[in-house]
PDB file of C-alpha atoms in Angstrom:
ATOM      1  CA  UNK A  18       8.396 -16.429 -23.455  1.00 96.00           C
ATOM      2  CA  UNK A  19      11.449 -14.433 -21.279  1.00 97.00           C
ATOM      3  CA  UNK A  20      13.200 -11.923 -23.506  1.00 98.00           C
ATOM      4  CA  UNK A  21      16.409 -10.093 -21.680  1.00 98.00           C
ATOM      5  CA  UNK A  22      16.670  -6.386 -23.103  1.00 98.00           C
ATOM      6  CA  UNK A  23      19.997  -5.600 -22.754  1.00 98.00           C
ATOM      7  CA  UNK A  24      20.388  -1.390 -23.323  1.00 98.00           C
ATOM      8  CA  UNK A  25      23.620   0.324 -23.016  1.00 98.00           C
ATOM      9  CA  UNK A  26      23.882   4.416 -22.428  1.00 98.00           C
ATOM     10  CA  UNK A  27      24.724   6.772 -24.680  1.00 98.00           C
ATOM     11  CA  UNK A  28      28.121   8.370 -23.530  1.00 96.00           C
ATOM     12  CA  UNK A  29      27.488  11.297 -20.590  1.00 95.00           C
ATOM     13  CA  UNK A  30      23.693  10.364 -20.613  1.00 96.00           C
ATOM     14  CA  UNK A  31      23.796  10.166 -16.878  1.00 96.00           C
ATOM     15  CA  UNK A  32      21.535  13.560 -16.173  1.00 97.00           C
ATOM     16  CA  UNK A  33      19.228  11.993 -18.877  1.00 98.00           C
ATOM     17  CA  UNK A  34      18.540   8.732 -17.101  1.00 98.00           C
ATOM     18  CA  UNK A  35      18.343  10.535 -13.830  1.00 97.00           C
ATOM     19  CA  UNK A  36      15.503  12.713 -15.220  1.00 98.00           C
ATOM     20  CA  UNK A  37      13.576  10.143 -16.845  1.00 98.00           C
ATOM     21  CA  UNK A  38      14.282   7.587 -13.394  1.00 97.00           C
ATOM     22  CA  UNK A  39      10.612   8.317 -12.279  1.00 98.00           C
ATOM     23  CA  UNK A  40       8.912   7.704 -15.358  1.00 98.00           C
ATOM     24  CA  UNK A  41      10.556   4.733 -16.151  1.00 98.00           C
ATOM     25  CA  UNK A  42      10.219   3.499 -12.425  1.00 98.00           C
ATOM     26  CA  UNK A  43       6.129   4.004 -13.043  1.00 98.00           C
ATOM     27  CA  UNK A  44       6.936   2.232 -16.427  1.00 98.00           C
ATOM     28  CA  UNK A  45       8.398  -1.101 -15.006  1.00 98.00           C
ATOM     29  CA  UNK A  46       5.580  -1.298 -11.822  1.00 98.00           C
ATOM     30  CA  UNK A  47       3.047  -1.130 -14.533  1.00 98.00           C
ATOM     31  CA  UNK A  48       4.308  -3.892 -16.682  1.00 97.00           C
ATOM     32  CA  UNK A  49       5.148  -5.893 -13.335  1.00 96.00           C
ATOM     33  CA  UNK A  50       1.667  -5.409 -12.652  1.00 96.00           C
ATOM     34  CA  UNK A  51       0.305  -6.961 -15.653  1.00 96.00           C
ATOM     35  CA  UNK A  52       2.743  -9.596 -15.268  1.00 94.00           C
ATOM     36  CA  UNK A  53       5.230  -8.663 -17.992  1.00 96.00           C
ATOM     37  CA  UNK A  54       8.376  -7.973 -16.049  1.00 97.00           C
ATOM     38  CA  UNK A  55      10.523 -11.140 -14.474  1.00 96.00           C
ATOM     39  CA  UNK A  56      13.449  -8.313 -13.237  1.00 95.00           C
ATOM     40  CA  UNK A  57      15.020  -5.284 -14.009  1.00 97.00           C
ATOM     41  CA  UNK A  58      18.096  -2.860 -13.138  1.00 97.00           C
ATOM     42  CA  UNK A  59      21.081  -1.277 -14.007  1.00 97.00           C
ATOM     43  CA  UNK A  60      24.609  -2.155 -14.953  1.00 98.00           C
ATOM     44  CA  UNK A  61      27.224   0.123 -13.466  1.00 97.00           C
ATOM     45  CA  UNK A  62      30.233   1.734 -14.716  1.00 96.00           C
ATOM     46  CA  UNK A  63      33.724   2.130 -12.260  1.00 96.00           C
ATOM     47  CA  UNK A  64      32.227   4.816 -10.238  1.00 96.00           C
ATOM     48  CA  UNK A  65      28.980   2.603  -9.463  1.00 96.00           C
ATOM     49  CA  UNK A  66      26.870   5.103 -11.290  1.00 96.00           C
ATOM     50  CA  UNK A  67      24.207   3.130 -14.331  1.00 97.00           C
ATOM     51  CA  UNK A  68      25.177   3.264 -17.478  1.00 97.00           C
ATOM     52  CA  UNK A  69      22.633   0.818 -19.343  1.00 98.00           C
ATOM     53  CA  UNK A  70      20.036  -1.795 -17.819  1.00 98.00           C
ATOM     54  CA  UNK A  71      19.307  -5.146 -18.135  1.00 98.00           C
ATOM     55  CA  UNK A  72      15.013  -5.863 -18.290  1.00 98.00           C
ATOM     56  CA  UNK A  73      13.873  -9.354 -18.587  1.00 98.00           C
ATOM     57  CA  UNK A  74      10.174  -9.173 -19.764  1.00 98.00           C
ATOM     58  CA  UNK A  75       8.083 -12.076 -20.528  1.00 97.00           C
ATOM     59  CA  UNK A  76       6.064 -11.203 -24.355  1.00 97.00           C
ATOM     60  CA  UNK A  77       4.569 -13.564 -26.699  1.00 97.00           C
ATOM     61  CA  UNK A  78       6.794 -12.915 -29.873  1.00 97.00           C
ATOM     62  CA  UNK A  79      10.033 -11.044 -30.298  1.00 97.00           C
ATOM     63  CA  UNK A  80       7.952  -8.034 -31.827  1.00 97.00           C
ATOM     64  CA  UNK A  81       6.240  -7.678 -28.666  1.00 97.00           C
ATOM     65  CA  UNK A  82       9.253  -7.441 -26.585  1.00 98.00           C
ATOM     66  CA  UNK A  83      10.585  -4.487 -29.224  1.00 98.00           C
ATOM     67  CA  UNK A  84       7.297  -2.721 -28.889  1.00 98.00           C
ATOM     68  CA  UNK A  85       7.726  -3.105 -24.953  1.00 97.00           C
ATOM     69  CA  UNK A  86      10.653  -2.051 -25.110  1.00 98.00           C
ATOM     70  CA  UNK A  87      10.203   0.929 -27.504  1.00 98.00           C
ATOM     71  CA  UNK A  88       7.599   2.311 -24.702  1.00 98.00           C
ATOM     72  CA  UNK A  89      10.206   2.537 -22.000  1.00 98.00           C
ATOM     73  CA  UNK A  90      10.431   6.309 -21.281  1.00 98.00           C
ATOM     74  CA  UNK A  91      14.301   5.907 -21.102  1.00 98.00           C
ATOM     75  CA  UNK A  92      13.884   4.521 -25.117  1.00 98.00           C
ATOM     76  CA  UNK A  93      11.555   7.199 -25.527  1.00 98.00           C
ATOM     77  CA  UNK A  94      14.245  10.100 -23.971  1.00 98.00           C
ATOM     78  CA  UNK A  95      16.957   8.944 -26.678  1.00 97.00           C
ATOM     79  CA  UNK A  96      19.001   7.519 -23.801  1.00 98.00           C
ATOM     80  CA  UNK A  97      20.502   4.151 -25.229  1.00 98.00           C
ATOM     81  CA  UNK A  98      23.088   4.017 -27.539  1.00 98.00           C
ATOM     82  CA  UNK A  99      22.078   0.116 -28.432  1.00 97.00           C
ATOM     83  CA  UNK A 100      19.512  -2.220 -27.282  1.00 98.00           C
ATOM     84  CA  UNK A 101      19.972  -6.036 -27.923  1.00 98.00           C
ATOM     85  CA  UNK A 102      16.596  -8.070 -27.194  1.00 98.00           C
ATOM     86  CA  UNK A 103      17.272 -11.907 -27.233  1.00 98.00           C
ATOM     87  CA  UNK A 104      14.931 -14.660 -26.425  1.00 98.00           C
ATOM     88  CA  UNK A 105      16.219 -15.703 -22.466  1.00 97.00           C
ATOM     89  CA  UNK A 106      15.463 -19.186 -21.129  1.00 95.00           C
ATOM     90  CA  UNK A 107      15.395 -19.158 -17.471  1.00 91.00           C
ATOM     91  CA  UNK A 108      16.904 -21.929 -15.712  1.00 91.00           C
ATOM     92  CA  UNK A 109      18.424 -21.544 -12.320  1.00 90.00           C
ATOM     93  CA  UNK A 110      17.271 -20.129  -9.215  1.00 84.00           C
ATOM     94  CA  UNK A 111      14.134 -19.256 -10.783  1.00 83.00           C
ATOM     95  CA  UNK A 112      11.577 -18.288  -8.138  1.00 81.00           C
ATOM     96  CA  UNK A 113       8.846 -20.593  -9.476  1.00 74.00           C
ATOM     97  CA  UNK A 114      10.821 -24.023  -9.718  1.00 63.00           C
TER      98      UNK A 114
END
């Protein structure tokens, strides 16, 4: 099942997500690499620069997307202000229809 994790940024977090970019790069190639991540980036604030992200994971319950989510070294570095994790039905311009 697809679950879209939907994080916003604390307010002037910007040096924190910057610092934590590598880790959390590492982070998302591992899960892709397992098979756990459909897509991932940033939203973007007036200036262009990120100010939350938007992952869509695929997990087998709700709690696993939380505890996937709770591993991200950006969750880990106290850099969201919210996550939202909702179950996310894909249905156009998926790659495999």
């Amino acid at each position: 099942m697809l679950f879209a994790v939907l994080c916003t940024d604390k307010p002037n977090a910007l040096q924190v997500r910057m610092d934590t970019r590598p880790e959390h790069v590492d982070f998302l190639n591992d899960l892709n690499a397992k098979g756990g991540l459909a897509f991932a980036g940033p939203f973007l604030d007036d200036a262009g620069k990120p100010n939350g992200s938007l992952v869509v994971i695929q997990a087998e319950t709700i709690e696993d997307a939380r505890a996937i989510a709770a591993a991200d070294p950006y969750a880990k570095a106290g850099l969201f202000a919210n996550v939202d994790i909702k179950p996310w039905n894909w249905v156009f311009n998926k790659p495999e229809a």
